[in-house]
Amino acid sequence: MRECIRSFCIQMQLLINGLLEIFNGASFLKIDKFDIKKDNSPALLFQDDGGGMNPESIRKCMSLGYSSKKSNKTIGQYGNGFKTSTMRLGADVIVFSRASSGSKATQSVGLLSYTLLLKTGQDDVIVPMVDFDISGHCAEPIIYSSQDDWTSNLNMILEWSPFESKDMLMQQFEDIGPHGTKIIVYNLWLNDEGVYELSFDDDDEDIQLRDEAHRGDQKKLHKKTVELRRHISYRFHFSLRAYASILYLRKFTNFRIILRGKLVEQYTIADDLMYPKTAIYRPQLGVTSKEVSAETTIGFIKQAPNLDALGINVYHKNRLIRPFWKVTGENSSKGRFIVGVLEANFIEPAHDKQDFERSSLFIRLEAKLKQMVMEYWNNNSYLIGFQPPWEKGQTSNKQSQSPYKRDTALSVNSREEMHLDQSANLPHLPEDHGVTSSVGGYEEVLTEDGLGSKLVDQICEENIELFLRCEGHRQKETELKRTVTELEKELEQAKRKCAQLAAHLETKRKQKTTKEQTEKVS
């Protein structure tokens, strides 16, 4: 996946931060374009009506490496999601937040500005913030050290933010209500051609990645190709609306994502499948670990074989981590048009939430998903016009009379001519019918559930053993490198000490020679 796609996915961390406010009573997350009047430039606006942040909370939010997310319902543990995601979108971000606790209500403004640090040559990260007590009829400054310090922070915010006066800052709280947070990311980054990476003009109801949305000459593309590119499996690469629609597995009943003034409709991938099957996977987490199970829904995409979409969508604690993950080989013709959905809460995602840690559990899951896809293909590919595997042994005369192509991978033209109702005249494959398939160069018989295949389990265990051995070698290599570094340091220290002793001896020798010459003269 190209870097521009990954950077766009990192933007989703802001959605995470907004959605976590559900647990504080938020009912919406609004994402929109914000016009900076100061220089007529576009900015990104994120706003919710959650509990907001008090002065202490906003400082923790905008400090590097801090996280208070301990709930097992969330996946934000590292404390840098807000900072890294906003800095990847633009150089600067300003945060407005209102919160109340008991009889005290506060509002705070914080600025995280790379432009400020760059142009003032700061060695330390400076994050100016000002707080107000709004418990009464007017906003009163909250002074911590001195009035001069509070004024200095305010002046810094006014100088480096899009808002040139205190009144303009205060106006940003008018649509927040009694509690909530507003985030404005400005000075958005440019691509290699000197234009904004994000496009606000191609679709008034969306925010898109410019380079991906314009990839390929649309005028030269076939009409059917253009229609297929409207599918979610293609659009999620560059469309924020498409990505947000599949970002969460379960639909919300009391929460809305509003993108550029229009509600984002949550898209359930499992509803877009035909001939769906479910399989229960029970990973072995250890002797003392609690047994867990994960249900995988797998099937052909409804537009198959005209739509060449495939891959398993893996969620973790309701959040999409790996979209349309192709678990079969890159050059494999099997597994095409097969899409699946799985929530894998038993493995941990990487720090950027765009992948999983490559642990032994992950390797087992990858092998199991590949097995599920291969078995589903062998048992059901005839339903979308491919030759059934059990008919491959027929004579060439029978094959010539068959309505199917000899190869399992049909050409584009033959697929367009194939009709799904042709499979109605095929002999139905019994549920307990054994199907022979080649996996990893070995012949094996796959049973009804298929999940107990000794060969695949053996390969899986060998992969895990190799992975653990590889990890052991990596650790030994790291230890050896550390030992070499320490020995090199000791060698350098010994050389310096040797040079010092040599210099000391040379000085003593010269002193002795001088003394002897003086004694001879006297």
Coordinates of C-alpha atoms in Angstrom, one line a residue:
M1 CA 0.0 0.0 0.0
R2 CA 1.5 3.3 -1.0
E3 CA 2.6 5.9 1.5
C4 CA -0.2 8.3 0.6
I5 CA -2.8 5.7 1.4
R6 CA -1.2 5.0 4.8
S7 CA -1.0 8.7 5.6
F8 CA -4.7 9.0 4.8
C9 CA -5.4 6.0 7.1
I10 CA -3.5 7.7 9.9
Q11 CA -6.1 10.5 9.7
M12 CA -8.6 8.0 11.0
Q13 CA -7.0 8.3 14.4
L14 CA -8.8 11.6 14.8
L15 CA -12.1 9.7 14.2
I16 CA -11.0 7.3 17.0
N17 CA -10.4 10.2 19.4
G18 CA -13.8 11.6 18.6
L19 CA -15.6 8.3 18.9
L20 CA -14.0 7.6 22.3
E21 CA -16.1 10.6 23.4
I22 CA -19.1 8.3 23.1
F23 CA -18.3 7.1 26.6
N24 CA -18.6 10.7 27.7
G25 CA -22.0 11.2 26.2
A26 CA -21.1 12.4 22.7
S27 CA -23.9 12.0 20.1
F28 CA -22.0 13.2 17.0
L29 CA -18.6 13.7 15.4
K30 CA -18.5 16.4 12.7
I31 CA -15.8 16.6 10.1
D32 CA -15.7 19.5 7.6
K33 CA -13.7 22.0 5.7
F34 CA -12.8 25.2 7.5
D35 CA -11.8 28.3 5.6
I36 CA -9.0 30.3 7.1
K37 CA -9.8 34.0 6.4
K38 CA -6.3 35.1 7.4
D39 CA -4.8 33.7 4.2
N40 CA -7.7 32.1 2.3
S41 CA -6.4 28.6 2.9
P42 CA -8.4 25.4 3.6
A43 CA -8.3 23.6 7.0
L44 CA -9.8 20.5 8.6
L45 CA -12.4 20.8 11.3
F46 CA -13.3 18.0 13.8
Q47 CA -16.0 18.7 16.4
D48 CA -18.0 16.6 18.9
D49 CA -20.4 17.3 21.7
G50 CA -18.8 14.9 24.2
G51 CA -17.7 15.7 27.8
G52 CA -14.9 18.0 26.6
M53 CA -11.5 18.5 28.3
N54 CA -10.8 20.5 31.5
P55 CA -7.5 22.4 31.8
E56 CA -5.7 19.3 33.1
S57 CA -7.1 17.0 30.5
I58 CA -6.2 19.2 27.5
R59 CA -2.6 19.4 28.8
K60 CA -2.4 15.6 28.9
C61 CA -4.0 15.4 25.5
M62 CA -1.4 17.7 23.9
S63 CA 1.6 16.3 25.8
L64 CA 3.7 13.7 24.0
G65 CA 3.5 10.1 25.2
Y66 CA 0.6 10.5 27.7
S67 CA -2.5 8.3 27.7
S68 CA -5.2 7.7 30.2
K69 CA -7.1 5.1 28.2
K70 CA -7.2 2.0 30.4
S71 CA -10.6 0.7 29.4
N72 CA -10.7 -2.7 27.5
K73 CA -13.3 -1.1 25.2
T74 CA -10.7 1.1 23.6
I75 CA -7.5 0.6 21.7
G76 CA -5.7 3.9 22.2
Q77 CA -2.9 3.1 24.6
Y78 CA 0.1 5.0 23.4
G79 CA -0.8 8.6 23.9
N80 CA 0.5 9.9 20.6
G81 CA -2.4 9.3 18.3
F82 CA -3.7 12.9 18.4
K83 CA -0.3 14.5 18.0
T84 CA 1.0 12.2 15.2
S85 CA -2.3 12.2 13.2
T86 CA -2.7 16.0 13.3
M87 CA 0.9 16.7 12.5
R88 CA 0.7 14.3 9.5
L89 CA -2.3 16.2 8.1
G90 CA -1.0 19.7 8.6
A91 CA 1.8 21.7 10.3
D92 CA -0.5 23.3 13.0
V93 CA -3.5 22.5 15.1
I94 CA -5.6 24.5 17.5
V95 CA -7.9 22.9 20.0
F96 CA -11.0 24.5 21.7
S97 CA -12.7 22.5 24.5
R98 CA -15.4 23.1 27.1
A99 CA -16.0 20.9 30.1
S100 CA -17.9 21.1 33.4
S101 CA -17.5 19.3 36.7
G102 CA -20.0 20.0 39.5
S103 CA -20.6 23.7 39.7
K104 CA -17.3 24.6 37.9
A105 CA -17.3 25.1 34.1
T106 CA -14.1 25.8 32.1
Q107 CA -13.1 26.4 28.5
S108 CA -9.5 26.0 27.2
V109 CA -7.5 26.8 24.0
G110 CA -4.3 25.0 23.1
L111 CA -2.0 25.4 20.2
L112 CA 0.4 22.8 18.8
S113 CA 2.3 24.5 16.0
Y114 CA 5.3 23.2 14.0
T115 CA 5.4 26.5 12.2
L116 CA 6.0 28.3 15.5
L117 CA 8.8 26.0 16.5
L118 CA 10.4 26.2 13.0
K119 CA 10.3 29.9 12.5
T120 CA 11.3 30.8 16.1
G121 CA 14.1 28.2 16.2
Q122 CA 12.9 26.6 19.5
D123 CA 14.8 23.7 20.9
D124 CA 11.9 22.6 23.1
V125 CA 8.3 21.9 22.2
I126 CA 6.3 24.9 23.3
V127 CA 2.5 24.3 23.5
P128 CA 0.8 27.6 24.5
M129 CA -2.5 27.3 26.3
V130 CA -5.0 29.6 28.0
D131 CA -7.9 28.6 30.3
F132 CA -11.1 30.4 31.3
D133 CA -13.5 29.9 34.2
I134 CA -17.0 30.2 32.7
S135 CA -19.0 29.3 35.8
G136 CA -20.3 32.8 36.0
H137 CA -21.8 35.2 33.4
C138 CA -18.4 35.9 31.8
A139 CA -15.2 34.1 31.0
E140 CA -12.6 34.8 33.6
P141 CA -8.9 34.0 32.9
I142 CA -7.5 31.2 35.1
I143 CA -4.1 32.3 36.2
Y144 CA -1.6 29.7 37.4
S145 CA 1.8 31.5 37.7
S146 CA 1.3 35.2 36.7
Q147 CA -0.8 37.4 34.6
D148 CA 2.2 38.1 32.4
D149 CA 2.6 34.4 31.7
W150 CA -1.1 34.0 30.8
T151 CA -0.9 37.0 28.5
S152 CA 2.3 35.7 26.9
N153 CA 0.5 32.4 26.1
L154 CA -2.5 34.3 24.6
N155 CA -0.3 36.5 22.5
M156 CA 1.6 33.5 21.1
I157 CA -1.7 31.8 20.2
L158 CA -3.0 34.9 18.4
E159 CA 0.3 35.3 16.5
W160 CA 0.5 31.8 15.2
S161 CA -3.1 30.7 14.9
P162 CA -5.7 31.7 12.3
F163 CA -7.4 34.0 14.9
E164 CA -5.9 37.4 15.3
S165 CA -7.9 38.6 18.4
K166 CA -9.2 37.3 21.7
D167 CA -12.8 38.0 20.5
M168 CA -12.2 35.8 17.4
L169 CA -11.0 33.0 19.7
M170 CA -14.0 33.3 21.9
Q171 CA -16.4 33.1 18.9
Q172 CA -15.2 29.6 18.2
F173 CA -16.9 28.4 21.4
E174 CA -20.3 29.7 20.3
D175 CA -21.3 26.5 18.5
I176 CA -19.7 24.1 20.9
G177 CA -22.5 24.4 23.5
P178 CA -22.0 23.6 27.2
H179 CA -19.5 20.9 26.6
G180 CA -17.5 19.5 23.6
T181 CA -14.3 19.8 21.6
K182 CA -13.4 21.5 18.4
I183 CA -10.1 20.7 16.6
I184 CA -8.8 22.8 13.6
V185 CA -5.9 21.5 11.6
Y186 CA -4.4 24.2 9.3
N187 CA -1.4 24.8 7.1
L188 CA -2.2 21.5 5.4
W189 CA 0.6 19.6 3.7
L190 CA 1.2 19.8 0.0
N191 CA 2.1 17.0 -2.4
D192 CA 5.2 16.8 -4.7
E193 CA 3.4 19.0 -7.2
G194 CA 2.8 21.8 -4.7
V195 CA -1.0 21.3 -4.3
Y196 CA -2.8 20.2 -1.2
E197 CA -2.7 16.4 -0.5
L198 CA -6.4 16.5 0.4
S199 CA -9.0 17.5 -2.1
F200 CA -12.2 19.3 -1.0
D201 CA -13.4 20.1 -4.6
D202 CA -13.9 16.8 -6.3
D203 CA -16.9 16.0 -4.1
D204 CA -18.8 18.5 -2.0
E205 CA -19.8 15.8 0.5
D206 CA -16.4 14.1 0.8
I207 CA -12.7 14.7 1.6
Q208 CA -10.4 12.8 -0.7
L209 CA -6.8 12.0 -1.3
R210 CA -6.0 13.9 -4.4
D211 CA -3.3 11.6 -5.8
E212 CA -5.3 8.5 -5.4
A213 CA -8.6 9.9 -6.5
H214 CA -7.0 11.0 -9.8
R215 CA -4.9 7.9 -10.4
G216 CA -5.3 6.8 -14.0
D217 CA -6.8 8.8 -16.9
Q218 CA -10.6 8.6 -16.3
K219 CA -11.3 9.5 -19.9
K220 CA -9.4 6.4 -21.2
L221 CA -11.0 4.0 -18.7
H222 CA -13.8 1.7 -19.9
K223 CA -17.3 2.6 -18.7
K224 CA -17.6 -0.6 -16.7
T225 CA -14.2 0.0 -15.0
V226 CA -15.4 3.4 -13.9
E227 CA -18.6 1.9 -12.5
L228 CA -16.6 -0.7 -10.6
R229 CA -14.3 1.9 -9.1
R230 CA -17.3 3.3 -7.3
H231 CA -17.4 0.2 -5.1
I232 CA -16.3 0.5 -1.5
S233 CA -13.4 -1.9 -2.0
Y234 CA -11.8 0.6 -4.4
R235 CA -13.1 3.9 -2.9
F236 CA -11.8 3.3 0.7
H237 CA -8.3 3.9 -0.6
F238 CA -8.9 7.6 -1.2
S239 CA -12.4 8.6 0.1
L240 CA -12.8 9.6 3.7
R241 CA -16.6 9.0 3.5
A242 CA -16.0 5.4 2.2
Y243 CA -13.3 4.6 4.8
A244 CA -15.4 6.0 7.6
S245 CA -18.4 4.0 6.5
I246 CA -16.5 0.7 7.1
L247 CA -14.3 1.9 10.0
Y248 CA -16.6 0.3 12.6
L249 CA -18.0 -3.2 12.6
R250 CA -21.2 -2.7 14.6
K251 CA -23.6 0.1 13.8
F252 CA -24.2 2.8 16.3
T253 CA -27.7 3.6 17.5
N254 CA -27.1 6.9 19.2
F255 CA -24.0 8.3 17.5
R256 CA -23.5 9.9 14.1
I257 CA -20.5 10.8 11.9
I258 CA -21.3 13.9 9.9
L259 CA -18.9 14.6 7.0
R260 CA -19.3 17.9 5.3
G261 CA -22.8 18.3 6.4
K262 CA -24.1 14.9 5.4
L263 CA -24.5 11.8 7.6
V264 CA -22.0 9.0 7.0
E265 CA -24.1 5.8 6.4
Q266 CA -22.3 2.8 8.1
Y267 CA -21.6 0.1 5.6
T268 CA -21.8 -3.6 6.7
I269 CA -19.5 -5.6 4.5
A270 CA -21.1 -8.9 5.5
D271 CA -24.4 -7.6 3.9
D272 CA -22.6 -7.3 0.5
L273 CA -21.9 -11.0 0.3
M274 CA -23.7 -13.8 -1.6
Y275 CA -23.5 -17.5 -0.6
P276 CA -22.2 -16.5 2.9
K277 CA -20.7 -19.0 5.2
T278 CA -19.6 -18.7 8.8
A279 CA -16.7 -20.4 10.6
I280 CA -15.7 -20.3 14.2
Y281 CA -12.0 -20.0 15.0
R282 CA -10.8 -20.8 18.5
P283 CA -7.2 -19.7 18.8
Q284 CA -5.0 -21.3 21.4
L285 CA -3.9 -18.5 23.7
G286 CA -2.1 -20.6 26.3
V287 CA -2.8 -23.2 29.0
T288 CA -4.0 -20.6 31.6
S289 CA -5.7 -18.3 29.2
K290 CA -9.4 -18.0 28.8
E291 CA -10.8 -19.7 25.7
V292 CA -11.9 -17.2 23.1
S293 CA -13.7 -17.6 19.7
A294 CA -13.9 -15.5 16.6
E295 CA -16.7 -15.8 14.0
T296 CA -15.6 -15.3 10.4
T297 CA -18.2 -14.5 7.7
I298 CA -17.0 -15.3 4.2
G299 CA -18.6 -15.2 0.8
F300 CA -18.5 -13.9 -2.7
I301 CA -18.9 -10.2 -3.3
K302 CA -22.4 -9.7 -4.8
Q303 CA -21.1 -8.3 -8.1
A304 CA -18.8 -11.3 -8.7
P305 CA -17.4 -12.2 -11.1
N306 CA -17.7 -8.8 -12.7
L307 CA -16.2 -7.1 -9.6
D308 CA -12.7 -8.3 -8.8
A309 CA -12.8 -7.4 -5.1
L310 CA -11.3 -9.7 -2.5
G311 CA -9.8 -9.9 1.0
I312 CA -10.6 -10.4 4.6
N313 CA -11.6 -7.3 6.7
V314 CA -10.1 -7.8 10.2
Y315 CA -11.5 -5.6 13.0
H316 CA -10.1 -5.2 16.5
K317 CA -12.5 -4.1 19.3
N318 CA -15.0 -2.9 16.7
R319 CA -12.3 -0.9 14.8
L320 CA -11.1 -1.8 11.3
I321 CA -7.4 -2.6 11.3
R322 CA -6.8 -4.5 8.0
P323 CA -9.2 -3.8 5.2
F324 CA -9.5 -6.2 2.3
W325 CA -6.5 -8.2 3.3
K326 CA -5.5 -10.7 0.6
V327 CA -4.4 -13.8 2.6
T328 CA -3.7 -16.0 -0.5
G329 CA -0.6 -15.6 -2.6
E330 CA -0.2 -12.6 -4.8
N331 CA -0.2 -14.7 -8.0
S332 CA -2.8 -17.1 -6.9
S333 CA -5.9 -17.4 -9.1
K334 CA -7.9 -19.0 -6.3
G335 CA -9.7 -17.0 -3.8
R336 CA -10.8 -14.3 -6.2
F337 CA -14.0 -12.4 -5.4
I338 CA -14.0 -13.8 -1.9
V339 CA -14.5 -11.3 0.9
G340 CA -14.7 -11.9 4.6
V341 CA -15.2 -10.2 7.9
L342 CA -13.6 -11.1 11.2
E343 CA -13.2 -9.4 14.7
A344 CA -9.9 -10.5 16.1
N345 CA -9.7 -9.2 19.7
F346 CA -7.2 -11.8 20.7
I347 CA -4.3 -10.2 18.9
E348 CA -2.8 -6.7 19.4
P349 CA -2.7 -4.0 16.7
A350 CA 0.5 -2.2 15.9
H351 CA 1.0 1.3 17.5
D352 CA -0.3 3.1 14.4
K353 CA -3.5 0.9 14.3
Q354 CA -2.9 0.1 10.6
D355 CA -1.7 -3.5 11.1
F356 CA -1.2 -6.2 13.7
E357 CA 1.9 -7.1 15.6
R358 CA 3.5 -10.1 13.8
S359 CA 3.2 -12.5 16.7
S360 CA 2.7 -16.3 16.7
L361 CA -1.1 -15.7 17.1
F362 CA -1.1 -13.5 14.0
I363 CA 0.8 -16.1 12.0
R364 CA -1.8 -18.8 13.0
L365 CA -4.6 -16.5 12.1
E366 CA -3.1 -15.8 8.7
A367 CA -2.7 -19.5 8.0
K368 CA -6.3 -20.3 9.2
L369 CA -7.8 -17.5 7.1
K370 CA -5.9 -18.7 4.0
Q371 CA -7.3 -22.2 4.6
M372 CA -10.8 -20.9 4.9
V373 CA -10.5 -19.0 1.7
M374 CA -9.1 -22.0 -0.2
E375 CA -11.8 -24.3 1.1
Y376 CA -14.6 -21.9 0.3
W377 CA -13.2 -21.4 -3.2
N378 CA -12.9 -25.2 -3.9
N379 CA -16.5 -25.8 -2.6
N380 CA -18.3 -22.8 -4.1
S381 CA -16.4 -21.4 -7.1
Y382 CA -18.8 -23.2 -9.5
L383 CA -21.6 -21.0 -8.2
I384 CA -20.1 -18.0 -10.0
G385 CA -19.2 -19.8 -13.2
F386 CA -15.9 -21.5 -12.5
Q387 CA -15.2 -25.1 -13.3
P388 CA -15.9 -27.3 -10.2
P389 CA -12.6 -29.0 -9.0
W390 CA -14.3 -32.4 -9.0
E391 CA -14.8 -32.2 -12.8
K392 CA -11.2 -31.7 -13.6
G393 CA -10.5 -35.4 -14.2
Q394 CA -13.0 -35.6 -17.1
T395 CA -11.8 -36.3 -20.7
S396 CA -11.0 -33.5 -23.0
N397 CA -14.2 -34.4 -25.0
K398 CA -16.3 -33.9 -21.9
Q399 CA -14.4 -30.8 -21.0
S400 CA -15.1 -29.3 -24.5
Q401 CA -18.8 -29.9 -23.9
S402 CA -18.7 -28.3 -20.4
P403 CA -20.0 -24.8 -20.1
Y404 CA -17.0 -23.9 -18.0
K405 CA -13.4 -23.0 -19.0
R406 CA -10.7 -25.5 -18.3
D407 CA -8.7 -23.1 -16.1
T408 CA -10.2 -21.9 -12.8
A409 CA -9.2 -18.3 -13.7
L410 CA -11.5 -17.2 -16.6
S411 CA -10.7 -14.4 -18.9
V412 CA -12.5 -11.1 -18.5
N413 CA -14.5 -11.6 -21.6
S414 CA -15.6 -15.1 -20.7
R415 CA -16.7 -13.9 -17.3
E416 CA -18.8 -11.1 -18.8
E417 CA -20.5 -13.7 -21.0
M418 CA -21.1 -16.2 -18.1
H419 CA -24.5 -16.1 -16.4
L420 CA -24.8 -17.1 -12.7
D421 CA -28.0 -19.2 -13.5
Q422 CA -25.8 -21.6 -15.5
S423 CA -24.7 -23.1 -12.2
A424 CA -28.3 -24.2 -11.5
N425 CA -27.9 -27.3 -13.8
L426 CA -24.7 -28.4 -12.0
P427 CA -24.8 -31.4 -9.7
H428 CA -24.9 -30.0 -6.2
L429 CA -21.8 -30.7 -4.1
P430 CA -22.9 -32.6 -0.9
E431 CA -21.9 -31.0 2.3
D432 CA -19.7 -33.9 3.3
H433 CA -18.2 -34.3 -0.2
G434 CA -14.4 -34.4 -0.1
V435 CA -12.6 -32.0 -2.4
T436 CA -8.9 -32.5 -3.3
S437 CA -6.9 -29.3 -3.6
S438 CA -3.3 -28.4 -3.8
V439 CA -2.0 -26.2 -0.9
G440 CA 1.6 -25.3 -0.6
G441 CA 2.6 -28.1 -3.1
Y442 CA 0.9 -30.9 -1.2
E443 CA -2.3 -32.8 -2.0
E444 CA -4.8 -32.9 0.8
V445 CA -8.4 -33.8 1.3
L446 CA -10.5 -31.1 2.9
T447 CA -13.5 -32.2 5.0
E448 CA -16.7 -30.4 5.7
D449 CA -15.4 -28.1 8.4
G450 CA -11.9 -28.2 6.9
L451 CA -10.5 -26.5 10.0
G452 CA -9.0 -29.8 11.3
S453 CA -6.7 -30.4 8.3
K454 CA -3.6 -32.0 9.7
L455 CA -1.4 -30.8 6.9
V456 CA -2.3 -27.1 7.3
D457 CA -2.0 -27.4 11.1
Q458 CA 1.4 -28.9 10.6
I459 CA 2.5 -26.2 8.3
C460 CA 1.1 -23.6 10.7
E461 CA 3.0 -25.1 13.6
E462 CA 6.2 -25.2 11.5
N463 CA 5.7 -21.5 10.6
I464 CA 5.3 -20.6 14.2
E465 CA 8.4 -22.6 15.2
L466 CA 10.4 -20.9 12.4
F467 CA 9.0 -17.5 13.5
L468 CA 10.1 -18.1 17.1
R469 CA 13.5 -19.3 16.0
C470 CA 13.8 -16.2 13.8
E471 CA 12.8 -14.0 16.8
G472 CA 15.5 -15.8 18.9
H473 CA 18.1 -15.1 16.3
R474 CA 17.1 -11.5 16.1
Q475 CA 17.4 -11.2 19.9
K476 CA 20.8 -12.8 19.8
E477 CA 21.9 -10.5 17.0
T478 CA 20.7 -7.5 19.0
E479 CA 22.6 -8.8 22.0
L480 CA 25.7 -9.4 20.0
K481 CA 25.5 -5.9 18.5
R482 CA 25.1 -4.5 22.0
T483 CA 28.1 -6.5 23.1
V484 CA 30.2 -5.3 20.2
T485 CA 29.2 -1.7 20.9
E486 CA 30.2 -2.0 24.5
L487 CA 33.5 -3.7 23.6
E488 CA 34.3 -0.9 21.1
K489 CA 33.6 1.6 23.9
E490 CA 35.9 -0.3 26.3
L491 CA 38.5 -0.4 23.5
E492 CA 38.3 3.3 23.0
Q493 CA 38.6 3.9 26.7
A494 CA 41.6 1.6 26.9
K495 CA 43.2 3.4 23.9
R496 CA 42.7 6.7 25.6
K497 CA 44.1 5.4 28.9
C498 CA 47.1 3.9 27.1
A499 CA 47.7 7.2 25.3
Q500 CA 47.5 9.1 28.6
L501 CA 50.0 6.6 30.2
A502 CA 52.3 6.9 27.3
A503 CA 52.2 10.7 27.5
H504 CA 52.8 10.5 31.2
L505 CA 55.8 8.2 30.8
E506 CA 57.2 10.5 28.0
T507 CA 56.9 13.5 30.4
K508 CA 58.6 11.6 33.2
R509 CA 61.4 10.5 30.8
K510 CA 61.9 14.1 29.6
Q511 CA 62.0 15.3 33.2
K512 CA 64.5 12.6 34.2
T513 CA 66.7 13.5 31.2
T514 CA 66.5 17.2 32.0
K515 CA 67.4 16.5 35.7
E516 CA 70.4 14.4 34.7
Q517 CA 71.7 17.1 32.3
T518 CA 71.3 19.7 35.0
E519 CA 73.3 17.6 37.5
K520 CA 76.1 17.1 35.0
V521 CA 76.4 20.8 34.4
S522 CA 76.5 21.6 38.1

